[in-house]
mmCIF file of C-alpha atoms and ligand atoms in Angstrom:
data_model
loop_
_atom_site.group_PDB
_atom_site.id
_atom_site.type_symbol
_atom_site.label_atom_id
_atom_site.label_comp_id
_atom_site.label_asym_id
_atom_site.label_seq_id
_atom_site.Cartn_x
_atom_site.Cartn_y
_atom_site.Cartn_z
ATOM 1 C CA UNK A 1 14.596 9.480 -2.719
ATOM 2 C CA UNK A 2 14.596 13.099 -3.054
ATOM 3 C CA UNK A 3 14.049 15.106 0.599
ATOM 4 C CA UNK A 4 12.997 18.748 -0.965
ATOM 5 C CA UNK A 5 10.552 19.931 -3.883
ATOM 6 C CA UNK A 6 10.544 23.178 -5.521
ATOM 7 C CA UNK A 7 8.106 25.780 -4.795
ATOM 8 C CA UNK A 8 7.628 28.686 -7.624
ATOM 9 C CA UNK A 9 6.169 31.534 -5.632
ATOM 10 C CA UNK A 10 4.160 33.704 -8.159
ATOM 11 C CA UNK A 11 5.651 37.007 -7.562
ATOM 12 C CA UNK A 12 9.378 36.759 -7.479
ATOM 13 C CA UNK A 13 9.152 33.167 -9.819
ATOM 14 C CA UNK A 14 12.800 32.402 -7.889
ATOM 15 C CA UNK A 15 11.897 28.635 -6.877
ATOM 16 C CA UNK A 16 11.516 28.418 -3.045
ATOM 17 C CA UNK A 17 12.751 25.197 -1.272
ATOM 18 C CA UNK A 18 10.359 23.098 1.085
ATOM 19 C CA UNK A 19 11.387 20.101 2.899
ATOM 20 C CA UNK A 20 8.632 17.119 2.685
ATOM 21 C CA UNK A 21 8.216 15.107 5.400
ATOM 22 C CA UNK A 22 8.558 12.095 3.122
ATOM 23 C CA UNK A 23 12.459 11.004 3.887
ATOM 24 C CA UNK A 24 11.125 10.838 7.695
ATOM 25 C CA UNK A 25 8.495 8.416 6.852
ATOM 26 C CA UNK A 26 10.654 6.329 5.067
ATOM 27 C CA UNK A 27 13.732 6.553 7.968
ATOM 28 C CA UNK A 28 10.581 5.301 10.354
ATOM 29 C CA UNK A 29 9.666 2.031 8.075
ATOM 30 C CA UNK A 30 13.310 1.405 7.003
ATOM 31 C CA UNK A 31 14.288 0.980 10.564
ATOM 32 C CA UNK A 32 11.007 -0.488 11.813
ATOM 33 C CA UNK A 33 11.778 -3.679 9.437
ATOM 34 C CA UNK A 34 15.342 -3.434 9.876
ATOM 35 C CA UNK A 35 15.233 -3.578 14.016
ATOM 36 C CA UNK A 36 13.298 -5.882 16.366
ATOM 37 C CA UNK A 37 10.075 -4.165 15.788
ATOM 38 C CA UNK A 38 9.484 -6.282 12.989
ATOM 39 C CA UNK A 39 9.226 -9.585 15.108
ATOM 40 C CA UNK A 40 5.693 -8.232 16.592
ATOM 41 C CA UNK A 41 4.687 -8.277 13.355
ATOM 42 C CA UNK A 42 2.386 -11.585 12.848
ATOM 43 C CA UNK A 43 3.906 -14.277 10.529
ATOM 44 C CA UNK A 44 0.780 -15.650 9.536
ATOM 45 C CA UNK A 45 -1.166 -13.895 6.878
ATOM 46 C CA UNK A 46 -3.617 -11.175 7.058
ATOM 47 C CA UNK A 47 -7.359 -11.856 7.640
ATOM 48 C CA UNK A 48 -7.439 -9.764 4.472
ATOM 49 C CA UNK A 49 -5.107 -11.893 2.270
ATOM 50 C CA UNK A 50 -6.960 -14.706 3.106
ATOM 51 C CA UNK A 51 -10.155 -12.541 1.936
ATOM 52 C CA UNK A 52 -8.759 -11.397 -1.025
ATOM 53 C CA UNK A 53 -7.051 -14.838 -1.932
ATOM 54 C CA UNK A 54 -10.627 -16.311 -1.981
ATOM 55 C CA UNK A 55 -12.220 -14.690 -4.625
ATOM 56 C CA UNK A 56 -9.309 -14.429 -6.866
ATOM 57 C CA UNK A 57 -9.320 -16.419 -9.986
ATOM 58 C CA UNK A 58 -6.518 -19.217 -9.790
ATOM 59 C CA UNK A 59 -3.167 -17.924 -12.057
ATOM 60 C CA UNK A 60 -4.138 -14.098 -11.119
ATOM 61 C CA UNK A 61 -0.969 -11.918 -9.867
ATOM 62 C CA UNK A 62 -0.680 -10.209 -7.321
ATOM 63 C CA UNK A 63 1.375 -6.748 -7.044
ATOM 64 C CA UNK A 64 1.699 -6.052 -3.350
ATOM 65 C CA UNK A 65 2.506 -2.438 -2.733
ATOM 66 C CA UNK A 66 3.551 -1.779 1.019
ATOM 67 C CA UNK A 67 4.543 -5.073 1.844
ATOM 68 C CA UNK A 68 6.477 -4.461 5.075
ATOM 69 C CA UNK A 69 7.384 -8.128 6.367
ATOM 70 C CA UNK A 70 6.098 -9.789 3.128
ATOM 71 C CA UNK A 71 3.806 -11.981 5.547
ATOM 72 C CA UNK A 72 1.024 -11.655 2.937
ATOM 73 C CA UNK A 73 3.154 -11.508 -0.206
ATOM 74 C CA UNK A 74 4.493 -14.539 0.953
ATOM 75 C CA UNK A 75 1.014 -16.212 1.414
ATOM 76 C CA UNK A 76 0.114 -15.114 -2.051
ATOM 77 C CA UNK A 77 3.102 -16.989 -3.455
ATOM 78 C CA UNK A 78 2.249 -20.415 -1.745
ATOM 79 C CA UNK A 79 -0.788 -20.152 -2.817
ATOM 80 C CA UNK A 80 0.507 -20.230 -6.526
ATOM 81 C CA UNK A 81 0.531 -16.945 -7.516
ATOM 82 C CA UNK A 82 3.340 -15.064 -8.790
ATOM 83 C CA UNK A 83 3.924 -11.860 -6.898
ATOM 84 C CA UNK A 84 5.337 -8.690 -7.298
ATOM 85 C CA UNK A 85 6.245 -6.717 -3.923
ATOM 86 C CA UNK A 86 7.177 -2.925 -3.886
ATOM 87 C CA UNK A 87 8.368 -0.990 -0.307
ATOM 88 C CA UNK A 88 10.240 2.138 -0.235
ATOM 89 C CA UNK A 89 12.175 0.723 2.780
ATOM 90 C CA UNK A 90 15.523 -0.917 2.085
ATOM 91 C CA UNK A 91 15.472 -2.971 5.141
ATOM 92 C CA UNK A 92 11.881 -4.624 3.947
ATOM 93 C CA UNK A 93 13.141 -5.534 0.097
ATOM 94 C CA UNK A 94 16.003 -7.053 1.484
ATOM 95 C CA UNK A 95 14.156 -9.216 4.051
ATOM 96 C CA UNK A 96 11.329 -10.016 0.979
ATOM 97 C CA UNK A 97 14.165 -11.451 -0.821
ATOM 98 C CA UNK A 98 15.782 -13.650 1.476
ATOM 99 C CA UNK A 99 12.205 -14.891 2.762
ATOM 100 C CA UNK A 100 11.059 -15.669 -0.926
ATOM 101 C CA UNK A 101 15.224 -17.268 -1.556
ATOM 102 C CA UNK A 102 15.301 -19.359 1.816
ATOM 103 C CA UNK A 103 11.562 -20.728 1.220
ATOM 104 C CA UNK A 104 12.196 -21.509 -2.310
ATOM 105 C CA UNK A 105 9.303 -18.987 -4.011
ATOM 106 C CA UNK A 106 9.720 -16.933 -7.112
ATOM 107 C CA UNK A 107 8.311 -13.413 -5.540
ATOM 108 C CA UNK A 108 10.143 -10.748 -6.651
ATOM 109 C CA UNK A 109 10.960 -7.785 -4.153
ATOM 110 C CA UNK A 110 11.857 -4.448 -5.256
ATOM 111 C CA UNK A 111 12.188 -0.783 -3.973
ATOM 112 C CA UNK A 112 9.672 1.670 -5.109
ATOM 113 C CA UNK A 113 8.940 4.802 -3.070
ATOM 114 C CA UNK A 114 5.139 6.280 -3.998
ATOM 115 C CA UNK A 115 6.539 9.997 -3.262
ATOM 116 C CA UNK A 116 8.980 9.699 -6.388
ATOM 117 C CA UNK A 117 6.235 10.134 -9.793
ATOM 118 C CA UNK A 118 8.437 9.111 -12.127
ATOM 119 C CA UNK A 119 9.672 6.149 -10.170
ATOM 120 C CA UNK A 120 5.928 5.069 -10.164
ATOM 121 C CA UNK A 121 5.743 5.875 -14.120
ATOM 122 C CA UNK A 122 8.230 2.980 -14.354
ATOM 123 C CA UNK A 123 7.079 0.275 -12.471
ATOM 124 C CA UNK A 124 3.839 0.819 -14.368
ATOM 125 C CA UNK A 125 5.606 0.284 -17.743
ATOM 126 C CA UNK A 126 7.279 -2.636 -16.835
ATOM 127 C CA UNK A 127 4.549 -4.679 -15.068
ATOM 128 C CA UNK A 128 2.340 -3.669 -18.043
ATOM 129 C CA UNK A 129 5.101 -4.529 -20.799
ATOM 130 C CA UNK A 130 4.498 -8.315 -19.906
ATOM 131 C CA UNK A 131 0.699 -9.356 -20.083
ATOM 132 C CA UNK A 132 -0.795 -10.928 -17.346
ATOM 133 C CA UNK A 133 -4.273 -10.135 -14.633
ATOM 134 C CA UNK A 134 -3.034 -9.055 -12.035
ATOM 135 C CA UNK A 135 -4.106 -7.793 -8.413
ATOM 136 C CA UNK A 136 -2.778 -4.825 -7.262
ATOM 137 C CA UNK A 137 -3.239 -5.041 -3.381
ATOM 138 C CA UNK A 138 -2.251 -2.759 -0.482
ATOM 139 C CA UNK A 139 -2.617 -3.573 3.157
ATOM 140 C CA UNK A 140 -2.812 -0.742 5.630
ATOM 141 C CA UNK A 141 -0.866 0.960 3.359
ATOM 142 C CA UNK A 142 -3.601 4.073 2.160
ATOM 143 C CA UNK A 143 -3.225 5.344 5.848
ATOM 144 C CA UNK A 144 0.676 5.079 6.032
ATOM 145 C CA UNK A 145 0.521 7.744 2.506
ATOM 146 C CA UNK A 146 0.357 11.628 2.190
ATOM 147 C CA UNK A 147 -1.993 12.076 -0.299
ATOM 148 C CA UNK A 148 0.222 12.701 -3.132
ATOM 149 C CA UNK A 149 1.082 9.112 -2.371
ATOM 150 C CA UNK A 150 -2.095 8.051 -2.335
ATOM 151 C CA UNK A 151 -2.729 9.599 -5.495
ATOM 152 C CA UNK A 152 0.435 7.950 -6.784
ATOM 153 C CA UNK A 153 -0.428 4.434 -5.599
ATOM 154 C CA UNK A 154 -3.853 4.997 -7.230
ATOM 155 C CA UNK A 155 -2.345 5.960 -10.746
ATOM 156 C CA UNK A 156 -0.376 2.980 -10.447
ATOM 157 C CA UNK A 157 -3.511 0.751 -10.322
ATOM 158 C CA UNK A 158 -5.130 2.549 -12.711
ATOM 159 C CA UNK A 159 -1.849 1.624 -14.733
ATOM 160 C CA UNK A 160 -1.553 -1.738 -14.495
ATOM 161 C CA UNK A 161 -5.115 -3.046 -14.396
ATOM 162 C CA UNK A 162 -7.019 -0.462 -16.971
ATOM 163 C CA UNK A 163 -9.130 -2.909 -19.264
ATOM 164 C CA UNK A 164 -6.984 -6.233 -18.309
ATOM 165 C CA UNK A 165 -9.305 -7.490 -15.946
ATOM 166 C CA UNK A 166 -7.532 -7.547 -12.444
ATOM 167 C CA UNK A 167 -9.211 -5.611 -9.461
ATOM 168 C CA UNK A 168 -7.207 -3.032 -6.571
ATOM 169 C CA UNK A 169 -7.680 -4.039 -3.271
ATOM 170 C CA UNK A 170 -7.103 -1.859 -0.625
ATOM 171 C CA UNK A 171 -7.529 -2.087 3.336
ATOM 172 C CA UNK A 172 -6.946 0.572 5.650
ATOM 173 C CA UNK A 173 -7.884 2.214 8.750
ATOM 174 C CA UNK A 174 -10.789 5.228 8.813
ATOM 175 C CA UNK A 175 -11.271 8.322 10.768
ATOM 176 C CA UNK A 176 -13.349 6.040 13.681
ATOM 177 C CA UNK A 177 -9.856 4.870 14.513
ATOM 178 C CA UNK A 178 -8.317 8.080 15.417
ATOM 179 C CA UNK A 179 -7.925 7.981 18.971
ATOM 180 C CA UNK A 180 -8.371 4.138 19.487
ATOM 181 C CA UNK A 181 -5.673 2.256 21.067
ATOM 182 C CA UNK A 182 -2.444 1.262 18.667
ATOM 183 C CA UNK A 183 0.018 -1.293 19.850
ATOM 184 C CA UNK A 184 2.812 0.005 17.291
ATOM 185 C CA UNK A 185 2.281 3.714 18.736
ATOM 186 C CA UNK A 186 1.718 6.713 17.826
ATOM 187 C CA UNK A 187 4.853 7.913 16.878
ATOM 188 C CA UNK A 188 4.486 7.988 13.511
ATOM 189 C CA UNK A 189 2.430 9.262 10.146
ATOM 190 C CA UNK A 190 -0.812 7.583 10.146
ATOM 191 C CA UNK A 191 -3.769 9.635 8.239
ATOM 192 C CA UNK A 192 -7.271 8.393 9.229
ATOM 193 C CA UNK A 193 -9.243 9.059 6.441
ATOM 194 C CA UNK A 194 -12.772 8.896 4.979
ATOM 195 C CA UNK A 195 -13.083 6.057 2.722
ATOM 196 C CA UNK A 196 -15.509 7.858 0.312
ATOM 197 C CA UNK A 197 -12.176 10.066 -0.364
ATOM 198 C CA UNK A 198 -10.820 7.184 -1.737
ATOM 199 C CA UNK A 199 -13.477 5.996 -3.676
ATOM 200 C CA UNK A 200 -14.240 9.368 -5.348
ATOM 201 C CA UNK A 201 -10.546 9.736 -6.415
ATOM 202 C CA UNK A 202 -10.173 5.666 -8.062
ATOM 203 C CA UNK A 203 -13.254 7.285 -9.702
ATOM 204 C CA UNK A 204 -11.802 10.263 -10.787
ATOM 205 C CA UNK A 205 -9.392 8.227 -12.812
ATOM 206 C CA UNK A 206 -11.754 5.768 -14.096
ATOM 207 C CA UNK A 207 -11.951 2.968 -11.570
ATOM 208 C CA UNK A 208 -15.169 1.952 -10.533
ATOM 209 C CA UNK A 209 -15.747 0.551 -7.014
ATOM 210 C CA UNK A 210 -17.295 -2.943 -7.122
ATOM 211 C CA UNK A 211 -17.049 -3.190 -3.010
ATOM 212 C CA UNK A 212 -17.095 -1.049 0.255
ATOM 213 C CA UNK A 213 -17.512 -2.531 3.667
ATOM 214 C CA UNK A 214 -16.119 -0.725 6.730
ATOM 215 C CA UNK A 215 -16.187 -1.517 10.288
ATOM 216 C CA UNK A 216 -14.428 -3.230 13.464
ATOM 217 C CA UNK A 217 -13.385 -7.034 13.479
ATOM 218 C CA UNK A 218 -12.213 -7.114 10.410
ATOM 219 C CA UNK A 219 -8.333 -6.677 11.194
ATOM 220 C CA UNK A 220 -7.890 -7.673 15.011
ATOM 221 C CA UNK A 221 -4.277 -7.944 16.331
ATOM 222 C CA UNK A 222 -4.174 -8.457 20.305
ATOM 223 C CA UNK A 223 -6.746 -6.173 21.971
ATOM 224 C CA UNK A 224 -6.724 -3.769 19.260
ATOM 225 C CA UNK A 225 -9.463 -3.950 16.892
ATOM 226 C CA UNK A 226 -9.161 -1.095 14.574
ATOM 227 C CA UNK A 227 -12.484 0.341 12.360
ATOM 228 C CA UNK A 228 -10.874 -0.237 8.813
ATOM 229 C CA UNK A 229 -12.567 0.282 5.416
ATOM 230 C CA UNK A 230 -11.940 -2.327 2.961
ATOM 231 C CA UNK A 231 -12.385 -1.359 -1.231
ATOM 232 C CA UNK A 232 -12.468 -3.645 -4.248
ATOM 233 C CA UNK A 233 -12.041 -1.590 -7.176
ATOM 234 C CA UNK A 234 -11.476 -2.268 -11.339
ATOM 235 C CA UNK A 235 -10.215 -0.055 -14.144
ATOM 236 C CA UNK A 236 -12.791 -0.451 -17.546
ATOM 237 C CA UNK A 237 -11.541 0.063 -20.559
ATOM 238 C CA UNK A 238 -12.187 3.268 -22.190
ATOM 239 C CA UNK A 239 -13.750 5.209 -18.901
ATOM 240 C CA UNK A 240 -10.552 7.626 -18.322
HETATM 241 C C1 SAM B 301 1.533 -0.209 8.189
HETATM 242 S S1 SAM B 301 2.760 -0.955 7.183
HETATM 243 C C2 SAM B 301 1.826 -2.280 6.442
HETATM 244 C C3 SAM B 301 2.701 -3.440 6.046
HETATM 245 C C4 SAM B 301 1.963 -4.669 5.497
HETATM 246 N N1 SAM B 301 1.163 -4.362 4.333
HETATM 247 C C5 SAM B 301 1.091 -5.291 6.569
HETATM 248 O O1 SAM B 301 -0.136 -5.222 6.461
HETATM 249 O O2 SAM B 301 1.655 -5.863 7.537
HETATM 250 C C6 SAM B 301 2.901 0.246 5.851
HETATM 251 C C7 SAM B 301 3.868 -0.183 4.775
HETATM 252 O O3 SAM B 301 3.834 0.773 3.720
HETATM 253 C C8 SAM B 301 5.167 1.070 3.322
HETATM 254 N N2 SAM B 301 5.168 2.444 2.771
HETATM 255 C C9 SAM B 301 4.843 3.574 3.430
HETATM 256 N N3 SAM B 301 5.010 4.645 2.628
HETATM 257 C C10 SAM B 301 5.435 4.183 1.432
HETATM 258 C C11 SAM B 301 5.809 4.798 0.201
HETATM 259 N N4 SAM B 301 5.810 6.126 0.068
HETATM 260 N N5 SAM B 301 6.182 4.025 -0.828
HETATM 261 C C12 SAM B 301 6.216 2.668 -0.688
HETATM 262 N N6 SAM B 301 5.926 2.025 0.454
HETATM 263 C C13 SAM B 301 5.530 2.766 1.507
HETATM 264 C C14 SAM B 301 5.990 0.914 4.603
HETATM 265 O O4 SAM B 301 7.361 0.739 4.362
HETATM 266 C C15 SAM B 301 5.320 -0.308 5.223
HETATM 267 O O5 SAM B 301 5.872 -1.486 4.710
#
C-alpha cells in the first residue's frame, strides 16, 4: 500500500509530495483485528446479514468488502453461499482464513485495500472472469472510507454486478450519529455522511437505487444504537 501520491502543481509542473492519511487507517484496522479489540466484536451475525440473507435468491454470492472479523462472511457461507471477502488489514485475511479452514467452509479471504485503483481494477476482472450473481455487500464499511474509497468500492460494484443481476448492499452510519455515543471510540476515521451522497454517486455510474431506509434500531450493539442508512442498489445493463 502506497503512503504518498503525487501532486502536479500548475505553475512549476515539478510533482509535489502529499502524505494520505490512508496507511494510518489501515495501521488502526490491522491492529484492531490483530489485538484483543477484536473479541468485543459480536460473533453472531449482523442484524443486517440476516436482512440481506433473506431476500437473496438461494445460490447468489456474496462479495463481502470490509469484512473485519468475517462474523457475517462467515454467516453467508453456512448459509450456502460461496463468499468472497476483501480487507485491507493483514491481521483480518489471516483470521478469515483460519475461521473459514477450522469450520470447514470454502470462503475465500483476500487482501484488497480500496485506496490502491488499480488493485480494485483487478479484483473486478477476476470476480467477473468467472460468471456467477453475486452480492456485493459492505457493512459499516462506507463510513470507515475517504471518499476516493468510497468511490473505489462503488466502481467495484458497478464492476462486478453491471447487467448480471446481483444487487450492492451497503449499511452505514449517517450524519445523525455524529456525536452519539461509540463503544469502539473515537479514535479513529469515521465520516458521517449523508446517504443521498451515496445514492447520487451509485447513480452517477449507472446504479439505480431499488431501497433507502435510514434510522435508529436497526444496528444496536449494547447501549449504542447508532442512526444508520441502509441502500439496496443494482447495475442495468447499458445505463453507464
Ligand atoms: C467498522 S469495520 C466493519 C467490519 C465488519 N463489516 C462489521 O460490520 O463488523 C470497517 C472495516 O472496513 C475495513 N476497511 C477500512 N478501510 C478499508 C479499505 N481502504 N480497503 C479495504 N477495507 C477497508 C476495515 O479493515 C474493517 O474491517
Amino acid at each position: 500500500m502506497g503512503d504518498i501520491v503525487q501532486q502536479f502543481d500548475h505553475c512549476s509542473e515539478e510533482p509535489t509530495i502529499v502524505p494520505t492519511t490512508a496507511p494510518r487507517h489501515h495501521d488502526y484496522w490491522n491492529g484492531f483485528y490483530a489485538g484483543a479489540d477484536r473479541d468485543r466484536v459480536p460473533e453472531e451475525p449482523s442484524a443486517f446479514a440476516e436482512w440481506v440473507d433473506q431476500q437473496l435468491p438461494a445460490g447468489h454470492e456474496v462479495v463481502e468488502i470490509g469484512f473485519g472479523t468475517a462474523r457475517d462472511s462467515l454467516y453467508f457461507a453456512r448459509t450456502g453461499r460461496q463468499v468472497h471477502g476483501f480487507d485491507f488489514a493483514e491481521s483480518a485475511v489471516a483470521n478469515g482464513n483460519a475461521l473459514a479452514r477450522s469450520r470447514g467452509l470454502s470462503s475465500e479471504f483476500a487482501l484488497l485495500d480500496l485506496y490502491d485503483d488499480e488493485a480494485v481494477t483487478r479484483v473486478a476482472a477476476t470476480l467477473t472472469a468467472t460468471p456467477a450473481v453475486r452480492a456485493v455487500y459492505g457493512r459499516f464499511l462506507v463510513h470507515s472510507l475517504e471518499d476516493a474509497g468510497r468511490a473505489n468500492l462503488i466502481r467495484l460494484a458497478a464492476s462486478v454486478l453491471r447487467g448480471g443481476g446481483g444487487e450492492l448492499f451497503l449499511e452505514f452510519r449517517t450524519g445523525k450519529d455524529l456525536g452519539q455515543e461509540h463503544l469502539f471510540g473515537d479514535d479513529h476515521f469515521r465520516q458521517f455522511i449523508d446517504p443521498m451522497v451515496v445514492e447520487l454517486e451509485i447513480e452517477d455510474l449507472g446504479g439505480a437505487v431499488t431501497y433507502r431506509e435510514e434510522g435508529c434500531g436497526l444496528a444496536v450493539y449494547k447501549t449504542e444504537d447508532p442512526h444508520v442508512a441502509r441502500i439496496v442498489a443494482h447495475f442495468p445493463e447499458g445505463r453507464h
